[in-house]
Amino acid sequence: MMTIHQTLKKYFGYDLFRAGQEEIVSNILDGENVLAILPTGAGKSICYQVPALHSDRFSIVISPLIALMKDQVDALNKIERTSAFINSSLDYREGEKVLNDVANSKIKLLYVSPEKLDNQFFAERLKNLKPKFLFIDEAHCISEWGHNFRPSYRKIKDLIDFIDFENVAAFTATATPEVRKDIVGQLNLKEPKVFVKGFERDNLSLNVIKTTKKKDFLLKALTKKSVPSIIYCATRKQTESVSSFLQSRGINAQHYHAGVSNEVRRLIQDDFIEDRIDVIAATNAFGMGIDKKDIRTIIHYNIPASIENYYQEIGRAGRDGEPSNIYLLFSDKDKHVHQYLINSSYPSREQIETVYSLICDHGKIAAGSKSDKPIEIDKLLQQQLLINEINGSILNSALGILENSGYIKLNNNFAKGYSVKFSLTPQQLRKYTKSISDELSIDILLFLLREFGSSIFEKKTRINIDNLSQKLGEDKYECIDRLEFADGQGIIEFEKPSSFNSLEISSPRVKKDRLNLNVDTLIKRKDLALNRLDEMVNLVFSKECRFKVILKYFGEEVTAYTCGRCDICSSTQDTFSIEEFIEEKILDTLRESVEPLSILEIKNILLGSEATSEFMHLSTFGSATHFGTVDIEKSISSLIQFAQIEKLSNGKFDLRQLKLDLDSNSSKPSDNYEPYLKLYNSLRQIRKDVSEKFGQSVNLICPDEVLKEITDKRPLTTNGLMSIKGFTTRMFNKVGEDFLNVIRDINEAEDQNKTLNDKKMPDTTRQIFDLVKKRYSLKDIASFTKLPEAVVSMQIESFDLTLPDLIIDSLIDHKKASKILDTIQSGITNIKEIKSSLGSDISYGEIRVILAKEKVSSSSKPF
């Protein structure tokens, strides 16, 4: 058997563990329960992957995101297929294949989503397969005192009780002492070994930018050197707005949030990892488990809800150890948005009373009575809750309060299963089986009769659907369909585990105003969330080293610590943030005021002075309390210097009408404006990068009027570019080749799109074309588009004939392509004959693609 160091070398290529990893691995293999707090990028996944790969049986990893599972499984299987995942992205047959591989000892590490733990049948299958270790990634999700709480994580303890694991190990990147204690309690870990490793990241530079002109800052920050980048936004709508804005400025960006379909999200993830997308504007789910080491920039478009959230998200940058920049964009509105979200996530007493009454009414529970059967939180009840403005967060909190107060009992789904009771007598059943022609229905009924005898006529009897389907050699869901049909015919009473959560009214129903509720926990949670938000705001306005504040928050001793890289340590915070923040507040103040203001009035308004209480209605009143009068006076002088405000004859100040930016009022025709703007901004970005490199002004590199002429004429050759009036050899030496390359790239992309538009291709065809260009496999394209491979291959065949230069070598596995080519070159060209010759491993779709390519040119694109 290999040593743990040999396992590390074989699967990960490392000779030595990082600090702390070997100790964690050894404790797991020694049978200890473990809680490991390791920062993002510190290699926590190796701490559970090595023990799993080293052990004699398979282990389970509970992981919250499909992307996280896919990335880790793909990375492990590059060396040898040792791991797999089961989640909502797999259909029933794919999931069954994975479980069969586990049973046949082909899989050592099985990744499972926490939502799968609802399925009793699935839990029983896992138990029968006898897993060795249970690993819980992102374990902070189990704690309501932590960030990103997920109720599905609370089911993990039921799984631990249900399955006899040798030991349990939980991992997270961020957990305060309070959250660590809660994780241990929620999982009921016995005497766990707790490991907490350092949170400093010496290659990250933290910067706080106080501004309301956030989109302008994005254009400033997102240079060629700053990508790949992630921009975290508070809402789905903002991700879409930000990505659209960046696209209009020539930046290769996409948005990502939970409202995007699984297939499209996977495409975006893959494109980002493979550098086909430079910037992702996303909600905070994106990035968890994404294995991309060269993210150069993280920008928080809005302030996160806590330092835990912030630290975990910035940890996705610079995992390759190279310097990376972190920007937090802050405006006053950000805090108010989070306060609203917190208030809407914690129920009032009135809301708890509403939940209680609706559940009792739904279950037809009379006053003074209890439920004699579980009440399902089904779609009808959910609709009633929504009508009464009870969202999912409020419902979960309200149910927790009602359970802790003794009024309801939330059911454990592992106690549920399938059950059957025959409604007919034995004689009637015999007659019924003779009258139907469906052999599977007859086989199921006779099997149940043989298995359980007369007892199944007398009471509901628990049945094992997995055992039933295996004994009959039939698909499990086909068996369930037949049982449901027999139930509908009145032949049997068939019950199956509900897809909804259920509960019971555990004490007699009382009037809602007599509920004796334990709201202390609720109040504590809400206060904790608000306190965490305050801690995050304090980080924004802190005069201490940014990393020092973070390290202190997580309980590390940092008395004399400075990181030397953040905006505080490097004294760069005033260059963009403070001065611009105050300038914006001054402009907003003058904009909202009905009359001009003196310097003293402006200062008092921004500082929230009682001397200007008549201006308390202004949104900027007290908005600059973290700054001094000198900062405000400096900003006023700057605004005067740049002619944004003006001094009137009475000595007071007012806004000055600003000139419009010529670039925002292009004279280009509307139908040609977007491609013009895209090219112009791309050329301008190249010019900006070069100006920074040489320390020269942008107009010295290439004047605006010359840049616009190049955009108009789009020269494709050196001679064409040099013929532009005003463009010199000196300029060409600095930007010429880059200019030509970007013009050619944009022209090529537009030509391909024009070809598609001229053919009036439908959306699905265009999607297939884009996926081919992005070098996805035929199987993946069929999965993304939900079309059969045969249909997809026909579309690709048309691309081959009309676009012979289209590269398609990624569509089909190299070995399969070679077999098909050899068969064609042997003289067999009929698709059916080729299929017959090659067998079932190769599909008609794969053959059609190769045939089409051969028709165009047998040697133009070797596979």
JSON list of N, CA, C and O in Angstrom, two decimals, residues 238-258:
[
{"chain": "A", "resi": 238, "resn": "GLN", "atom": "N", "xyz": [-28.09, 43.62, -10.79]},
{"chain": "A", "resi": 238, "resn": "GLN", "atom": "CA", "xyz": [-26.83, 44.36, -10.90]},
{"chain": "A", "resi": 238, "resn": "GLN", "atom": "C", "xyz": [-25.80, 43.59, -11.73]},
{"chain": "A", "resi": 238, "resn": "GLN", "atom": "O", "xyz": [-25.05, 44.20, -12.49]},
{"chain": "A", "resi": 239, "resn": "THR", "atom": "N", "xyz": [-25.75, 42.26, -11.59]},
{"chain": "A", "resi": 239, "resn": "THR", "atom": "CA", "xyz": [-24.78, 41.50, -12.39]},
{"chain": "A", "resi": 239, "resn": "THR", "atom": "C", "xyz": [-25.05, 41.71, -13.88]},
{"chain": "A", "resi": 239, "resn": "THR", "atom": "O", "xyz": [-24.11, 41.86, -14.67]},
{"chain": "A", "resi": 240, "resn": "GLU", "atom": "N", "xyz": [-26.32, 41.73, -14.24]},
{"chain": "A", "resi": 240, "resn": "GLU", "atom": "CA", "xyz": [-26.68, 41.91, -15.65]},
{"chain": "A", "resi": 240, "resn": "GLU", "atom": "C", "xyz": [-26.35, 43.32, -16.12]},
{"chain": "A", "resi": 240, "resn": "GLU", "atom": "O", "xyz": [-25.86, 43.52, -17.24]},
{"chain": "A", "resi": 241, "resn": "SER", "atom": "N", "xyz": [-26.64, 44.30, -15.26]},
{"chain": "A", "resi": 241, "resn": "SER", "atom": "CA", "xyz": [-26.36, 45.69, -15.61]},
{"chain": "A", "resi": 241, "resn": "SER", "atom": "C", "xyz": [-24.86, 45.92, -15.78]},
{"chain": "A", "resi": 241, "resn": "SER", "atom": "O", "xyz": [-24.42, 46.56, -16.75]},
{"chain": "A", "resi": 242, "resn": "VAL", "atom": "N", "xyz": [-24.08, 45.40, -14.86]},
{"chain": "A", "resi": 242, "resn": "VAL", "atom": "CA", "xyz": [-22.62, 45.59, -14.91]},
{"chain": "A", "resi": 242, "resn": "VAL", "atom": "C", "xyz": [-22.03, 44.91, -16.14]},
{"chain": "A", "resi": 242, "resn": "VAL", "atom": "O", "xyz": [-21.20, 45.49, -16.87]},
{"chain": "A", "resi": 243, "resn": "SER", "atom": "N", "xyz": [-22.43, 43.66, -16.41]},
{"chain": "A", "resi": 243, "resn": "SER", "atom": "CA", "xyz": [-21.85, 42.95, -17.56]},
{"chain": "A", "resi": 243, "resn": "SER", "atom": "C", "xyz": [-22.25, 43.63, -18.87]},
{"chain": "A", "resi": 243, "resn": "SER", "atom": "O", "xyz": [-21.42, 43.75, -19.79]},
{"chain": "A", "resi": 244, "resn": "SER", "atom": "N", "xyz": [-23.49, 44.12, -18.96]},
{"chain": "A", "resi": 244, "resn": "SER", "atom": "CA", "xyz": [-23.92, 44.83, -20.18]},
{"chain": "A", "resi": 244, "resn": "SER", "atom": "C", "xyz": [-23.11, 46.10, -20.39]},
{"chain": "A", "resi": 244, "resn": "SER", "atom": "O", "xyz": [-22.70, 46.43, -21.51]},
{"chain": "A", "resi": 245, "resn": "PHE", "atom": "N", "xyz": [-22.88, 46.83, -19.30]},
{"chain": "A", "resi": 245, "resn": "PHE", "atom": "CA", "xyz": [-22.08, 48.05, -19.38]},
{"chain": "A", "resi": 245, "resn": "PHE", "atom": "C", "xyz": [-20.67, 47.75, -19.87]},
{"chain": "A", "resi": 245, "resn": "PHE", "atom": "O", "xyz": [-20.15, 48.43, -20.77]},
{"chain": "A", "resi": 246, "resn": "LEU", "atom": "N", "xyz": [-20.05, 46.72, -19.30]},
{"chain": "A", "resi": 246, "resn": "LEU", "atom": "CA", "xyz": [-18.68, 46.39, -19.69]},
{"chain": "A", "resi": 246, "resn": "LEU", "atom": "C", "xyz": [-18.62, 45.92, -21.14]},
{"chain": "A", "resi": 246, "resn": "LEU", "atom": "O", "xyz": [-17.69, 46.27, -21.89]},
{"chain": "A", "resi": 247, "resn": "GLN", "atom": "N", "xyz": [-19.60, 45.12, -21.56]},
{"chain": "A", "resi": 247, "resn": "GLN", "atom": "CA", "xyz": [-19.64, 44.67, -22.95]},
{"chain": "A", "resi": 247, "resn": "GLN", "atom": "C", "xyz": [-19.73, 45.85, -23.91]},
{"chain": "A", "resi": 247, "resn": "GLN", "atom": "O", "xyz": [-19.08, 45.87, -24.96]},
{"chain": "A", "resi": 248, "resn": "SER", "atom": "N", "xyz": [-20.54, 46.86, -23.54]},
{"chain": "A", "resi": 248, "resn": "SER", "atom": "CA", "xyz": [-20.69, 48.03, -24.41]},
{"chain": "A", "resi": 248, "resn": "SER", "atom": "C", "xyz": [-19.40, 48.84, -24.50]},
{"chain": "A", "resi": 248, "resn": "SER", "atom": "O", "xyz": [-19.24, 49.65, -25.41]},
{"chain": "A", "resi": 249, "resn": "ARG", "atom": "N", "xyz": [-18.49, 48.62, -23.55]},
{"chain": "A", "resi": 249, "resn": "ARG", "atom": "CA", "xyz": [-17.21, 49.33, -23.57]},
{"chain": "A", "resi": 249, "resn": "ARG", "atom": "C", "xyz": [-16.08, 48.44, -24.10]},
{"chain": "A", "resi": 249, "resn": "ARG", "atom": "O", "xyz": [-14.91, 48.72, -23.89]},
{"chain": "A", "resi": 250, "resn": "GLY", "atom": "N", "xyz": [-16.47, 47.33, -24.76]},
{"chain": "A", "resi": 250, "resn": "GLY", "atom": "CA", "xyz": [-15.46, 46.48, -25.40]},
{"chain": "A", "resi": 250, "resn": "GLY", "atom": "C", "xyz": [-14.78, 45.51, -24.48]},
{"chain": "A", "resi": 250, "resn": "GLY", "atom": "O", "xyz": [-13.74, 44.93, -24.84]},
{"chain": "A", "resi": 251, "resn": "ILE", "atom": "N", "xyz": [-15.31, 45.28, -23.27]},
{"chain": "A", "resi": 251, "resn": "ILE", "atom": "CA", "xyz": [-14.70, 44.34, -22.32]},
{"chain": "A", "resi": 251, "resn": "ILE", "atom": "C", "xyz": [-15.44, 43.01, -22.40]},
{"chain": "A", "resi": 251, "resn": "ILE", "atom": "O", "xyz": [-16.67, 42.97, -22.40]},
{"chain": "A", "resi": 252, "resn": "ASN", "atom": "N", "xyz": [-14.70, 41.94, -22.46]},
{"chain": "A", "resi": 252, "resn": "ASN", "atom": "CA", "xyz": [-15.25, 40.59, -22.61]},
{"chain": "A", "resi": 252, "resn": "ASN", "atom": "C", "xyz": [-15.80, 40.11, -21.27]},
{"chain": "A", "resi": 252, "resn": "ASN", "atom": "O", "xyz": [-15.08, 39.53, -20.46]},
{"chain": "A", "resi": 253, "resn": "ALA", "atom": "N", "xyz": [-17.08, 40.39, -21.00]},
{"chain": "A", "resi": 253, "resn": "ALA", "atom": "CA", "xyz": [-17.68, 40.10, -19.70]},
{"chain": "A", "resi": 253, "resn": "ALA", "atom": "C", "xyz": [-18.98, 39.32, -19.85]},
{"chain": "A", "resi": 253, "resn": "ALA", "atom": "O", "xyz": [-19.64, 39.39, -20.90]},
{"chain": "A", "resi": 254, "resn": "GLN", "atom": "N", "xyz": [-19.35, 38.57, -18.79]},
{"chain": "A", "resi": 254, "resn": "GLN", "atom": "CA", "xyz": [-20.62, 37.85, -18.73]},
{"chain": "A", "resi": 254, "resn": "GLN", "atom": "C", "xyz": [-21.18, 37.96, -17.31]},
{"chain": "A", "resi": 254, "resn": "GLN", "atom": "O", "xyz": [-20.42, 38.15, -16.35]},
{"chain": "A", "resi": 255, "resn": "HIS", "atom": "N", "xyz": [-22.49, 37.81, -17.19]},
{"chain": "A", "resi": 255, "resn": "HIS", "atom": "CA", "xyz": [-23.09, 37.80, -15.85]},
{"chain": "A", "resi": 255, "resn": "HIS", "atom": "C", "xyz": [-23.40, 36.37, -15.44]},
{"chain": "A", "resi": 255, "resn": "HIS", "atom": "O", "xyz": [-23.58, 35.48, -16.29]},
{"chain": "A", "resi": 256, "resn": "TYR", "atom": "N", "xyz": [-23.49, 36.15, -14.13]},
{"chain": "A", "resi": 256, "resn": "TYR", "atom": "CA", "xyz": [-23.71, 34.81, -13.57]},
{"chain": "A", "resi": 256, "resn": "TYR", "atom": "C", "xyz": [-24.52, 34.95, -12.29]},
{"chain": "A", "resi": 256, "resn": "TYR", "atom": "O", "xyz": [-24.13, 35.68, -11.38]},
{"chain": "A", "resi": 257, "resn": "HIS", "atom": "N", "xyz": [-25.64, 34.25, -12.22]},
{"chain": "A", "resi": 257, "resn": "HIS", "atom": "CA", "xyz": [-26.42, 34.22, -10.97]},
{"chain": "A", "resi": 257, "resn": "HIS", "atom": "C", "xyz": [-27.33, 33.00, -10.99]},
{"chain": "A", "resi": 257, "resn": "HIS", "atom": "O", "xyz": [-27.39, 32.26, -11.99]},
{"chain": "A", "resi": 258, "resn": "ALA", "atom": "N", "xyz": [-28.05, 32.77, -9.89]},
{"chain": "A", "resi": 258, "resn": "ALA", "atom": "CA", "xyz": [-28.85, 31.55, -9.75]},
{"chain": "A", "resi": 258, "resn": "ALA", "atom": "C", "xyz": [-30.01, 31.48, -10.73]},
{"chain": "A", "resi": 258, "resn": "ALA", "atom": "O", "xyz": [-30.57, 30.40, -10.96]}
]
